Amino acid sequence: MLETLPIFKEIVKEDLKTLEENLKILKFKKRETIFSEGQQAEWFYLLIKGKVKISKLASDGREIVLEIIDAPDFFGALAVLKGFPYPATAQAMENCEIGRIPAKLFLQIIGKYPQLEAQILHHVTLRLKEGIESLKNIALEEVSSRIAYQLLKLANKYGKSSPEGVLIDFRITKQQLAEMTGTTTETAIRIISKLKKLGYLSETEHRFIIRDIRALSRLF
């Protein structure tokens, strides 16, 4: 199975077999925590099926979603490579299938492939940049701007053309959108309602359709 993932394509068969033999497949239900912020990084995780959100708690107890990870991909890598606790919490957004490899073994194998380690770090750095941008947006922008920013970000990642506009082909609740933008569910509902009345947005089966990209972009 591991040979189908891009990050393992350069690993020789012997090392790949060692990783496969130590790979444990787990199933997580929607909203189940995979690891918590501050927990010791004992595992390197592979997302085989589903979606996982990476989040942190604000000082007032609010959950702020930094990133959404889609299968197939990996997560928890930076903490494993650098030897510090997980800097954020990982939680299943839907029923997920996840593989985990002991951190010590993963480091032992990856240590043989400096170029691969560099690729993983580059991938993680890009994610970290997105997370920082999300936190900056939450800290500096008005709530309506934050919601517009997040919707456009989701459209860039999951957007599909539809007769009505750009369909964000990803089921998302108002509560989840609130978590992504550092606000309350009630506020998110109010702003989404306003965007619908303005004709910028519509919604079907928990999927948003951006009807006017330019107008939404002007909100931030």
Coordinates of C-alpha atoms in Angstrom, one line a residue, residues 10 39 82 98 107 137 146 152 174-175 184-185 189 196 212 220:
E10 CA 12.0 6.5 -3.7
Q39 CA 0.9 15.1 23.2
K82 CA 11.9 17.7 15.0
I98 CA -5.6 6.2 9.2
L107 CA 13.0 8.4 11.6
N137 CA -6.5 36.6 9.2
R146 CA -12.6 36.1 7.6
L152 CA -12.6 31.5 -1.2
K174 CA -21.9 26.5 10.0
Q175 CA -20.2 25.3 13.2
T184 CA -19.3 31.7 17.0
T185 CA -21.8 29.6 15.1
I189 CA -25.0 31.9 10.5
K196 CA -27.1 34.9 0.6
D212 CA -20.2 36.1 -7.2
F220 CA -11.3 41.3 2.5

